[in-house]
Amino acid sequence: MSFFIKKLIKYSFIFLITINLLLSKALAEPITNEGNFSITNENKTGTGVAFNPSGTKMYVVGIDTSGSNASIAQYSLSEPFNVKTSVLDENLVISAKESRPQGIKFSADGLKVLVLGTTGDGVDVWDLTAPYDITTLTLANTTFTSIGGNPRGFDFNNDGTKMFVLQLAELQEYSLSTPFDPSTKGTAKTLSITAISRSFTQGFAFNSDGKKMYVTRGKQANSDSNSLNTITEYDLTESFDISSASSNGAYISSYTAHEQIGGVTFNNTGSKLYYINFNAADEVRQFSLSCTYGVVTCTDPTSDKDDVASVQAQTAAAKEIMQHTTYPVLNRMEWLRRNKDNSNLTNQNVKLQFSNEILASLSNLIMPTSLTSNNTLAAVLQSGNWSTWSEGTVSVGKVGDTLTSSAKNINSSAITVGADRKDSDERMYGVALRLGNDDIDFGNVKNSLDMNAVSLTLYESRLLGEDKFIDNLIGIGSFKTDIVNAVGFGSTDAKRDGKQIFTSSKIRQTFEKNKVNFTPNIKLDLGYTNLSDYEEEGSANLKFDDQYIGTIITSLGGAVDSSSNFKNGTFKPYFEFDYFADMSPSSEQKISYISDASSTYTLKRINSSTHNLKSKLGFDYLTNKGWNITSNYQRTQSKGSSYSDGLFFGASYKSRRDIEYAMSLEENKAILDYKKNVNGFDITVGSNYTLMSTIPDYGANFSLSSKF
């Protein structure tokens, strides 16, 4: 065969390989080089690279041509994950144990360093006395495990129960009975890696959640085509399960000379890529990625459990704000109905809530002290005076981890103040203002939402007939959210605004028989929320479009109460029950990368219908000497095993000398108030003490007021 024919065959082969890679979504340059760091003084030929979790240490393994100077080089980085700031700490020669190292990894706690090598074709393991510090390594104290074949790269899943070894033509997956201990490996599961002439596999790595993996290939000689320098990306439908892997194409290096791609790794957020050039230059190359782990394609944020949890938490919190705004107003009307003949209108409660794995807390919680008029309700309504009230809420909840979303811990608190009166048309109307805060933590790191909300509600209760009422309200609200999505030392933060409008109607009728009142009701809640678009600021930036949330909640229930007069007072037990269904339409959230707005991802079906049963058992006890004691127990049972429990208690005292004493518990603060009416003026002296604080927090207050 002539020289010309040989050349023609060679270049035709290279051309076909290139076309194949391009058809497999190969990209010209999805990454940007940020600089290189030379390792020629420590390793003549670098093969593997790794970092500690904070990015303040870098480790490079390599060999020289003689095979007598193989080493682990440890560097300190003055700027985390910036290789250009590297300064050598130690260059530990390991030739006595491994003369041809191919890769380096650490256990999750940093107390084991593992080196893969072709000397014996296995893994050496050393114990460290200080995490991620190879200067504490004793060279002789190694444990060696044979793998066989011709291993070139390796990695572990996050907890070290799986080890993955890259051979020249296949990838092996081993289960480890002891984390990060190769000697406890089981039988290998294999995935074929297509061999390419004049190119050989050299590096291997996963992304943080095990849904992507990367295999590097380096050309054999400088004279070979640079299209043989590639990083192949694989998508996995199951985390860290190579049997679910499929090729997603390859990145082809843009460097034309003196480059052979070796070991590969990422920073802790997936925003930077590093690989070894083990040709004549011998350097660590650092690249910024246009999106998280985006060597070939961007990671779909709708498959990231923390991103999904963030969107779901924002959606649920927006609906909760709407619901918790309506409850105090409706509770006010029910309380007035039960106590219409009460001379003490102080409606305060101390509530302790215990909630399991459901996001929504459907109960109103703490109702702190409300010192109101000395007149009876009948007198207030007849005179047209305003009656004031307040109600506070505190809730704690948790939603467990699911296949698509991270676990969430929810802490909510709010205060609602209102005023109402009755006009001549047998109608009571009023206004209420709510200030609230929701603090939601989600995921395995410090991801959080901090929402501050304010709502204004107008309400009325209208008589439709004898003992039949319709309760209506309409309100508007707005809230601001601080969003933090943290992963290791990298994080993003953002701010998002929300606006909402809502309405609720409740029809109720009271039937009385033998001093027992039965009040059935039917209720409909409607609402609309608009969440603004926002962009993350930080290491891995996403853009979220406007989100629109519709709310449709129906309920059917009733209340039973009675009144018994005793020598010392009046006892009023009551029982309430409701079935309600959340039939809100599904909401969608569109997400894109700021650096790649051409690709849009949509998280669908954020809302889903839920069905719940709520019951409440309680009593009001009013003594002839001015004491008003109220307590109830509430359970909300969702479909399945989810439920929430609430225990409520409150007490107030009003003397016949126009003196009123009241105590309450607001969040973690105990409050005691003393009030006396003198010539039409209310004089109030109060004190407060924080129950659970490392810093002493207590005080007193004085106020002078008059009715309007």
XYZ file of C-alpha atoms in Angstrom:
708
model
C 0.000 0.000 0.000
C 1.379 3.354 -1.042
C 2.180 6.117 1.424
C -0.618 8.232 -0.075
C -3.231 5.502 0.447
C -2.157 5.053 4.082
C -2.473 8.773 4.722
C -5.893 8.834 3.044
C -7.189 5.985 5.212
C -5.817 7.619 8.378
C -7.391 11.001 7.779
C -10.662 9.460 6.589
C -10.842 7.537 9.853
C -10.197 10.694 11.864
C -12.823 12.541 9.838
C -15.465 9.874 10.535
C -14.694 9.966 14.282
C -15.049 13.726 14.319
C -18.395 13.599 12.482
C -19.653 10.960 14.908
C -18.755 13.090 17.910
C -20.413 16.126 16.414
C -23.589 14.175 15.757
C -23.473 13.132 19.422
C -23.977 16.718 20.578
C -20.255 17.492 20.707
C -19.715 21.172 21.288
C -17.005 23.449 20.023
C -16.293 25.307 23.229
C -18.958 25.209 25.988
C -16.319 26.028 28.574
C -13.907 28.904 29.043
C -10.292 28.524 30.089
C -9.471 30.599 33.185
C -5.810 29.726 33.431
C -3.332 26.909 33.925
C -0.963 25.855 36.694
C 2.302 24.108 35.879
C 3.234 20.959 37.801
C 6.471 20.193 35.951
C 8.610 20.731 39.048
C 6.678 18.114 41.044
C 5.417 15.587 38.467
C 6.895 15.025 35.049
C 3.544 13.552 33.985
C 0.404 14.428 35.973
C -2.430 11.908 35.900
C -5.011 12.801 38.562
C -6.251 15.871 40.427
C -8.516 16.452 43.466
C -9.499 19.193 45.965
C -10.573 19.293 49.585
C -14.250 20.331 50.049
C -13.450 24.000 50.675
C -11.117 24.279 47.680
C -8.228 25.535 49.807
C -6.100 22.440 49.052
C -5.286 20.780 45.717
C -3.721 17.352 45.209
C -2.003 16.049 42.071
C -0.645 12.544 41.463
C 1.780 11.811 38.680
C 4.735 9.829 37.398
C 7.999 10.476 35.626
C 9.475 8.563 32.731
C 11.792 6.605 34.976
C 8.958 5.486 37.245
C 11.085 6.251 40.307
C 9.628 9.617 41.291
C 5.869 9.041 41.451
C 4.376 11.381 44.016
C 1.387 13.077 45.631
C 1.772 16.853 45.520
C -0.263 18.929 47.984
C -0.839 22.647 47.323
C -2.434 25.450 49.337
C -4.712 27.834 47.430
C -5.042 31.391 48.711
C -8.250 31.728 46.671
C -10.503 28.630 46.877
C -10.631 26.576 43.670
C -8.340 28.962 41.805
C -5.346 26.878 40.699
C -3.382 29.988 39.743
C -3.024 30.768 43.474
C -1.484 27.359 44.293
C 1.625 27.101 46.482
C 3.343 23.740 47.070
C 3.038 22.336 50.614
C 4.451 18.861 50.114
C 5.569 16.589 47.299
C 5.402 13.113 48.815
C 7.216 10.432 46.805
C 5.162 7.199 46.839
C 7.180 5.159 44.304
C 7.930 2.509 46.929
C 4.228 1.650 47.027
C 2.896 2.897 43.697
C 5.186 3.891 40.833
C 2.446 4.647 38.285
C -0.486 6.390 40.042
C -3.504 7.235 37.909
C -5.969 8.975 40.263
C -6.463 10.278 43.805
C -9.548 10.487 46.056
C -10.332 11.125 49.736
C -12.927 9.661 52.063
C -15.798 11.951 53.063
C -14.156 12.821 56.400
C -10.754 13.389 54.791
C -9.034 10.814 57.009
C -8.285 8.385 54.179
C -6.460 9.073 50.934
C -6.888 6.548 48.125
C -4.572 6.286 45.116
C -5.352 4.201 42.021
C -2.346 2.852 40.102
C -1.300 0.425 37.418
C 1.535 -0.976 39.566
C -0.315 -4.089 40.639
C -3.485 -2.610 39.073
C -5.262 -1.664 42.265
C -5.899 0.890 45.020
C -3.605 1.937 47.876
C -5.275 3.346 51.006
C -3.482 5.431 53.649
C -4.888 6.713 56.945
C -4.315 10.373 57.811
C -4.158 11.764 61.327
C -5.387 15.167 60.120
C -8.140 15.536 57.482
C -6.921 16.227 53.948
C -3.300 16.592 55.052
C -0.947 14.172 53.311
C 1.938 15.343 55.488
C 0.405 13.124 58.203
C 0.645 10.041 55.973
C 2.968 7.156 56.927
C 4.100 5.670 53.626
C 4.587 2.119 54.870
C 1.125 1.896 56.435
C -0.855 1.208 53.309
C -3.641 -1.223 52.471
C -3.586 -2.465 48.886
C -6.548 -3.952 47.002
C -6.072 -5.481 43.547
C -8.602 -4.509 40.880
C -7.067 -6.081 37.798
C -7.133 -4.935 34.203
C -5.551 -1.592 33.352
C -7.259 0.962 35.662
C -7.004 4.628 34.632
C -9.468 6.563 36.818
C -11.868 6.070 39.716
C -14.498 7.747 41.880
C -16.966 7.036 44.723
C -20.570 7.877 45.450
C -21.173 10.448 48.177
C -21.254 8.069 51.135
C -18.478 5.793 49.864
C -20.630 2.675 49.573
C -19.902 2.400 45.845
C -16.574 2.541 43.990
C -16.248 3.065 40.245
C -13.109 2.108 38.307
C -12.420 3.181 34.735
C -10.595 0.587 32.648
C -9.385 1.091 29.069
C -12.600 -0.246 27.536
C -15.129 -0.477 30.366
C -16.380 1.124 33.569
C -16.735 -1.046 36.677
C -19.122 -0.442 39.591
C -18.441 -2.120 42.966
C -20.556 -2.108 46.114
C -18.505 -1.666 49.302
C -19.728 -3.154 52.567
C -17.464 -0.696 54.401
C -17.476 2.890 53.027
C -14.279 3.903 51.210
C -12.717 0.487 51.813
C -11.941 -1.179 48.433
C -11.059 -4.449 50.167
C -14.784 -4.933 50.959
C -15.880 -4.751 47.312
C -18.368 -7.163 45.814
C -18.815 -8.375 42.257
C -18.372 -5.730 39.577
C -21.184 -4.328 37.442
C -19.751 -3.196 34.083
C -20.514 -0.640 31.362
C -18.750 -0.862 28.004
C -16.736 2.218 27.004
C -16.255 2.491 23.251
C -12.594 2.278 22.302
C -11.235 4.791 19.818
C -8.017 4.133 17.889
C -5.101 6.404 18.806
C -6.987 7.517 21.961
C -7.070 6.050 25.466
C -9.258 6.593 28.540
C -7.559 8.375 31.426
C -9.940 10.219 33.772
C -13.334 9.716 35.388
C -15.693 11.716 37.639
C -19.338 12.141 38.730
C -21.279 15.308 39.382
C -22.528 15.929 42.924
C -25.840 14.028 42.691
C -24.604 11.136 40.558
C -26.898 11.985 37.649
C -23.973 12.803 35.318
C -20.579 11.180 34.813
C -17.595 12.070 32.674
C -14.929 9.971 30.923
C -11.803 11.628 29.488
C -9.751 10.419 26.534
C -6.332 11.616 25.492
C -4.644 11.291 22.124
C -1.545 9.121 22.029
C 0.827 11.541 20.282
C 1.109 15.202 19.404
C 0.853 14.327 15.724
C -2.598 12.799 16.253
C -5.765 14.805 15.625
C -6.929 16.903 18.569
C -10.435 15.522 18.038
C -9.174 12.523 19.999
C -8.906 14.731 23.144
C -12.433 14.463 24.505
C -14.564 14.496 27.641
C -17.615 12.291 27.124
C -20.666 13.137 29.222
C -23.204 10.521 30.354
C -26.686 11.036 31.805
C -27.895 8.608 34.474
C -31.582 8.108 35.210
C -30.655 6.618 38.610
C -28.005 8.285 40.760
C -24.651 6.470 40.766
C -26.048 3.524 38.800
C -23.959 2.999 35.646
C -26.503 0.565 34.210
C -28.801 3.573 33.715
C -26.144 5.627 31.866
C -26.430 6.850 28.301
C -23.946 8.948 26.343
C -24.840 12.598 25.948
C -22.064 13.484 23.510
C -18.549 14.760 23.989
C -16.592 17.941 24.441
C -13.646 18.228 22.026
C -10.682 20.182 23.256
C -9.901 23.359 21.364
C -6.179 23.056 22.049
C -4.298 22.004 18.930
C -0.899 21.014 20.223
C 0.898 19.608 23.224
C -2.183 18.420 25.049
C -3.392 15.050 26.275
C -6.432 15.159 28.592
C -5.970 13.182 31.804
C -7.686 13.168 35.189
C -10.779 15.330 35.641
C -12.678 16.885 38.569
C -14.990 19.801 39.452
C -15.306 22.397 42.179
C -17.980 21.908 44.849
C -20.726 23.739 42.941
C -20.048 22.348 39.474
C -19.309 25.813 38.095
C -15.648 25.002 37.311
C -13.941 22.114 35.527
C -10.346 20.963 36.003
C -8.327 18.424 34.086
C -4.725 17.353 33.795
C -2.760 17.982 30.612
C -0.186 15.213 30.860
C 1.747 16.072 27.705
C 4.860 18.184 27.560
C 3.178 21.138 29.267
C 2.204 19.098 32.372
C -0.319 21.417 33.955
C -3.685 21.627 35.668
C -6.166 23.469 33.471
C -9.048 25.398 34.989
C -12.275 26.225 33.112
C -15.483 28.058 33.974
C -18.692 26.388 32.828
C -21.647 28.188 31.316
C -23.950 26.239 33.632
C -23.664 23.732 36.468
C -21.672 20.667 35.321
C -22.320 21.835 31.767
C -19.447 20.173 29.914
C -21.783 19.177 27.089
C -25.294 20.014 28.286
C -26.602 21.909 31.261
C -27.978 20.034 34.240
C -31.768 20.190 34.231
C -32.629 22.256 37.348
C -36.060 20.594 37.527
C -34.239 17.348 38.398
C -32.323 19.014 41.241
C -34.161 18.209 44.470
C -33.111 21.401 46.230
C -34.243 23.608 43.330
C -37.559 21.750 43.245
C -37.931 22.088 47.025
C -37.303 25.841 46.797
C -40.046 26.346 44.199
C -42.486 24.069 46.045
C -41.820 25.829 49.351
C -42.417 29.264 47.805
C -45.663 28.059 46.242
C -46.952 26.432 49.426
C -45.936 29.396 51.601
C -47.815 31.802 49.301
C -50.981 29.718 49.694
C -50.438 29.417 53.449
C -50.222 33.187 53.816
C -53.581 33.479 52.083
C -55.191 30.786 54.239
C -53.758 32.025 57.519
C -54.991 35.534 56.707
C -58.609 34.359 56.439
C -58.628 32.088 59.509
C -58.296 34.795 62.213
C -61.190 36.790 60.733
C -63.487 33.762 60.563
C -62.367 32.684 64.032
C -63.285 36.141 65.322
C -66.858 35.782 64.035
C -67.216 32.294 65.530
C -65.888 33.490 68.883
C -68.366 36.376 68.936
C -71.224 33.999 68.108
C -70.341 31.679 70.983
C -69.851 34.543 73.451
C -72.494 37.041 72.323
C -73.722 37.505 75.885
C -70.275 37.666 77.437
C -69.381 40.809 79.392
C -65.673 40.091 78.891
C -64.660 40.423 75.244
C -60.993 39.549 75.842
C -60.335 36.771 73.341
C -56.829 35.583 74.081
C -55.315 32.142 73.857
C -52.025 30.450 74.462
C -51.534 27.760 71.862
C -48.919 25.031 71.650
C -48.781 23.259 68.300
C -47.214 19.953 67.418
C -46.982 19.221 63.685
C -45.694 16.211 61.749
C -44.784 15.861 58.079
C -47.205 18.217 56.369
C -46.429 21.656 55.142
C -49.683 23.382 55.907
C -50.633 24.235 59.459
C -54.390 24.642 59.180
C -54.979 25.881 62.691
C -54.755 29.382 64.023
C -52.188 29.279 66.779
C -51.322 31.790 69.457
C -53.918 34.506 70.178
C -52.161 36.967 72.490
C -53.790 39.444 74.857
C -56.555 41.675 73.568
C -57.896 44.180 76.109
C -61.247 45.384 74.853
C -64.298 47.381 75.852
C -65.939 47.058 79.231
C -69.359 46.894 77.558
C -71.241 43.745 76.661
C -71.342 42.722 73.038
C -74.975 43.730 72.777
C -74.203 47.169 74.120
C -71.269 47.573 71.744
C -73.381 46.645 68.732
C -76.297 48.827 69.759
C -74.127 51.873 70.383
C -72.180 51.461 67.174
C -68.832 51.393 68.969
C -65.864 49.662 67.489
C -64.564 46.487 69.105
C -60.873 45.660 68.740
C -59.210 42.229 68.712
C -55.938 40.528 67.972
C -54.750 37.048 67.188
C -51.257 35.637 66.874
C -50.019 32.468 65.181
C -46.975 30.270 65.590
C -46.493 26.992 63.753
C -43.809 24.406 63.257
C -43.969 21.792 60.518
C -41.914 19.376 58.489
C -42.204 17.743 55.071
C -40.093 14.671 54.457
C -37.766 13.939 51.570
C -39.329 12.611 48.349
C -37.988 11.237 45.084
C -38.165 14.701 43.491
C -37.883 17.156 46.377
C -35.717 17.693 49.456
C -37.102 17.701 53.009
C -38.424 20.984 54.410
C -38.643 22.415 57.939
C -41.120 25.243 58.393
C -41.390 27.841 61.151
C -44.139 30.433 60.863
C -45.341 33.267 63.068
C -47.805 36.102 62.587
C -49.902 38.709 64.366
C -53.318 39.905 63.206
C -55.067 42.990 64.637
C -58.604 43.994 63.764
C -61.551 46.196 64.541
C -65.225 45.683 63.784
C -68.667 47.121 64.455
C -72.309 46.526 63.622
C -74.422 48.975 61.607
C -78.162 49.445 61.448
C -78.606 46.981 58.612
C -77.982 43.885 60.745
C -74.496 43.740 59.358
C -71.187 43.560 61.120
C -68.156 44.735 59.215
C -64.505 45.264 60.002
C -60.913 45.447 58.884
C -57.884 43.314 59.832
C -54.146 43.746 59.316
C -51.759 40.788 59.382
C -47.955 40.818 59.678
C -46.227 37.456 59.303
C -42.944 35.661 58.774
C -42.205 32.225 57.338
C -38.759 30.654 57.752
C -38.265 27.494 55.672
C -35.107 25.349 55.604
C -34.778 22.681 52.937
C -32.232 20.151 51.653
C -29.148 18.720 53.297
C -27.287 22.019 53.427
C -28.150 25.534 54.538
C -30.848 26.250 51.964
C -33.501 28.619 53.245
C -36.439 30.902 52.474
C -37.238 33.892 54.652
C -40.640 35.417 53.805
C -42.061 38.610 55.342
C -45.690 39.308 54.514
C -48.333 41.953 55.140
C -52.044 41.548 54.349
C -55.083 43.823 54.634
C -58.557 42.281 54.847
C -62.048 43.779 54.744
C -64.801 41.561 56.120
C -68.487 41.461 56.907
C -71.010 39.134 58.489
C -74.514 39.618 57.063
C -77.779 38.247 58.421
C -79.677 36.248 55.778
C -82.519 35.154 58.025
C -83.098 34.041 61.537
C -79.801 32.599 62.795
C -78.446 32.371 59.218
C -75.358 34.316 58.259
C -72.984 34.754 55.370
C -69.421 35.730 56.219
C -67.499 37.424 53.410
C -64.021 38.811 53.174
C -61.721 40.192 50.543
C -58.073 41.026 50.964
C -54.820 41.943 49.361
C -51.318 41.067 50.412
C -47.683 41.371 49.496
C -44.541 39.644 50.651
C -40.813 39.651 50.110
C -38.662 36.538 50.114
C -34.930 36.112 50.698
C -33.770 32.886 49.039
C -30.465 31.149 49.833
C -29.375 28.007 47.984
C -26.108 26.867 49.556
C -23.906 23.947 48.540
C -20.690 23.583 50.523
C -18.736 26.803 50.286
C -20.605 27.898 47.179
C -24.028 29.502 47.348
C -26.551 31.594 45.483
C -28.931 34.140 46.899
C -31.881 36.019 45.484
C -34.833 38.198 46.395
C -38.376 37.661 45.166
C -41.551 39.720 45.569
C -45.109 38.449 45.649
C -48.565 39.996 45.410
C -51.900 38.345 45.983
C -55.620 38.955 46.136
C -58.056 36.624 47.847
C -61.655 36.229 48.905
C -63.622 33.867 51.107
C -67.318 33.231 51.677
C -68.816 31.138 54.434
C -72.515 30.409 54.895
C -73.581 29.224 58.344
C -76.873 28.717 60.140
C -77.436 27.962 63.799
C -80.113 25.530 64.959
C -80.935 25.440 68.665
C -82.559 22.570 70.506
C -82.474 21.856 74.224
C -79.775 24.516 74.760
C -77.548 22.861 72.134
C -76.498 24.883 69.090
C -75.667 23.182 65.815
C -74.097 25.408 63.151
C -73.395 23.756 59.786
C -71.342 25.718 57.271
C -69.987 25.640 53.769
C -67.001 27.719 52.696
C -65.214 28.642 49.491
C -61.750 30.230 49.312
C -60.448 31.784 46.086
C -57.126 33.480 45.501
C -54.535 34.519 42.986
C -50.832 35.040 43.623
C -48.161 36.460 41.352
C -44.513 35.750 42.190
C -42.072 38.028 40.394
C -39.223 36.820 38.230
C -35.776 36.785 39.796
C -32.167 35.896 39.117
C -29.764 34.159 41.451
C -26.499 35.776 42.425
C -23.585 33.480 43.140
C -21.632 30.601 41.664
C -24.333 28.771 39.677
C -26.892 31.257 38.454
C -30.454 30.436 37.449
C -33.221 32.718 36.222
C -36.818 32.095 37.342
C -39.705 33.564 35.368
C -42.888 34.958 36.853
C -45.007 32.308 38.551
C -48.793 32.419 38.820
C -50.596 30.490 41.562
C -54.337 29.965 41.660
C -56.110 28.887 44.849
C -59.456 27.075 45.077
C -60.318 25.495 48.443
C -63.771 24.253 49.419
C -64.882 23.037 52.822
C -67.993 21.575 54.404
C -68.426 21.275 58.138
C -70.172 22.436 61.250
C -69.945 23.314 64.921
C -71.814 22.087 67.982
C -71.837 24.086 71.211
C -73.950 24.442 74.319
C -74.054 26.511 77.476
C -74.505 25.369 81.074
C -74.945 27.760 83.957
C -73.415 26.907 87.302
C -73.325 28.663 90.625
C -69.898 30.147 89.939
C -70.082 30.701 86.181
C -70.949 29.496 82.708
C -69.428 26.492 80.915
C -69.570 26.426 77.089
C -68.183 23.267 75.440
C -67.947 23.131 71.650
C -66.938 20.784 68.863
C -66.046 21.766 65.302
C -65.436 19.584 62.260
C -64.632 20.291 58.623
C -63.814 18.447 55.457
C -61.920 20.546 52.960
C -60.399 19.944 49.578
C -57.661 21.940 47.895
C -58.607 21.884 44.212
C -56.187 24.586 43.086
C -55.023 24.420 39.480
C -51.493 23.248 38.853
C -48.822 25.926 38.773
C -45.722 25.966 36.570
C -42.286 27.529 37.009
C -40.026 28.222 34.016
C -36.286 28.147 34.764
C -33.241 28.927 32.649
C -29.535 29.542 33.119
C -28.537 33.189 33.009
C -25.604 32.290 30.770
C -27.780 30.192 28.442
C -31.221 31.735 28.052
C -31.867 29.682 24.914
C -32.699 26.576 26.960
C -35.773 26.808 29.195
C -36.809 24.155 31.722
C -40.336 23.897 33.112
C -41.239 22.506 36.517
C -44.854 21.348 36.170
C -47.619 20.182 38.486
C -46.292 22.110 41.500
C -49.745 22.076 43.107
C -51.709 18.923 43.664
C -55.168 18.382 45.120
C -55.259 17.525 48.822
C -58.092 16.321 51.024
C -58.187 16.883 54.775
C -60.381 16.407 57.818
C -60.191 18.916 60.662
C -61.769 18.532 64.102
C -61.605 20.700 67.200
C -62.835 20.015 70.743
C -62.772 22.791 73.317
C -64.575 24.896 75.912
C -65.039 28.443 77.218
C -65.518 28.881 80.965
C -66.645 32.273 82.252
C -66.777 32.780 86.015
C -68.978 35.248 87.855
C -65.843 36.822 89.323
C -64.427 37.829 85.953
C -62.294 34.869 84.861
C -62.503 33.742 81.233
C -60.760 30.423 80.576
C -60.680 28.819 77.121
C -58.973 25.715 75.789
C -59.246 23.341 72.831
C -57.520 20.480 71.099
C -57.403 20.336 67.312
C -56.369 17.661 64.829
C -56.019 17.996 61.067
C -55.762 14.658 59.291
C -54.590 14.566 55.684
C -54.997 11.736 53.246
C -52.586 9.022 54.336
C -50.640 9.285 57.574
C -50.005 13.024 57.627
C -51.612 14.993 60.438
C -51.109 17.937 62.756
C -52.124 18.392 66.374
C -52.770 21.608 68.272
C -53.325 22.214 71.981
C -54.726 25.613 72.940
C -55.119 27.340 76.313
C -55.919 30.868 77.412
C -57.035 32.806 80.460
C -58.031 36.353 81.336
C -59.500 38.142 84.317
C -61.716 41.210 84.575
C -62.790 42.606 87.928
C -65.974 44.504 88.700
C -63.858 47.526 89.546
C -63.017 48.168 85.919
C -59.721 46.339 86.425
C -58.549 43.683 83.982
C -55.650 41.226 84.293
C -54.445 39.201 81.356
C -51.631 36.826 80.557
C -50.481 35.408 77.259
C -47.669 33.549 75.582
C -46.541 35.103 72.308
C -43.954 32.926 70.497
C -41.437 32.316 73.330
C -42.332 35.410 75.354
C -44.537 35.497 78.488
C -46.643 38.669 78.835
C -48.638 39.921 81.865
C -50.883 43.005 81.607
C -52.774 45.005 84.248
C -55.452 47.428 83.034
C -57.704 49.854 84.892
C -60.288 52.294 83.619
C -60.191 55.718 85.272
C -62.655 58.385 84.134
C -62.904 56.914 80.632
C -59.170 56.378 80.196
C -57.522 52.938 80.071
C -54.283 52.720 82.031
C -52.222 49.611 81.150
C -49.077 48.389 82.872
C -47.361 45.404 81.283
C -44.319 43.203 81.662
C -42.704 40.611 79.440
C -40.021 37.960 79.787
C -38.398 35.831 77.076
C -38.476 32.176 78.099
C -35.874 30.622 75.801
C -32.984 32.976 75.219
C -29.302 32.817 76.073
C -29.370 36.595 76.456
C -31.650 38.015 79.225
C -34.658 39.686 77.613
C -37.303 41.228 79.840
C -39.011 44.574 80.211
C -41.993 46.632 81.283
C -44.285 49.084 79.545
C -46.910 51.717 80.353
C -49.717 53.026 78.149
C -52.637 55.449 78.376
C -55.536 55.176 75.907
C -59.186 55.909 75.369
C -61.935 54.349 73.294
C -62.794 55.893 69.924
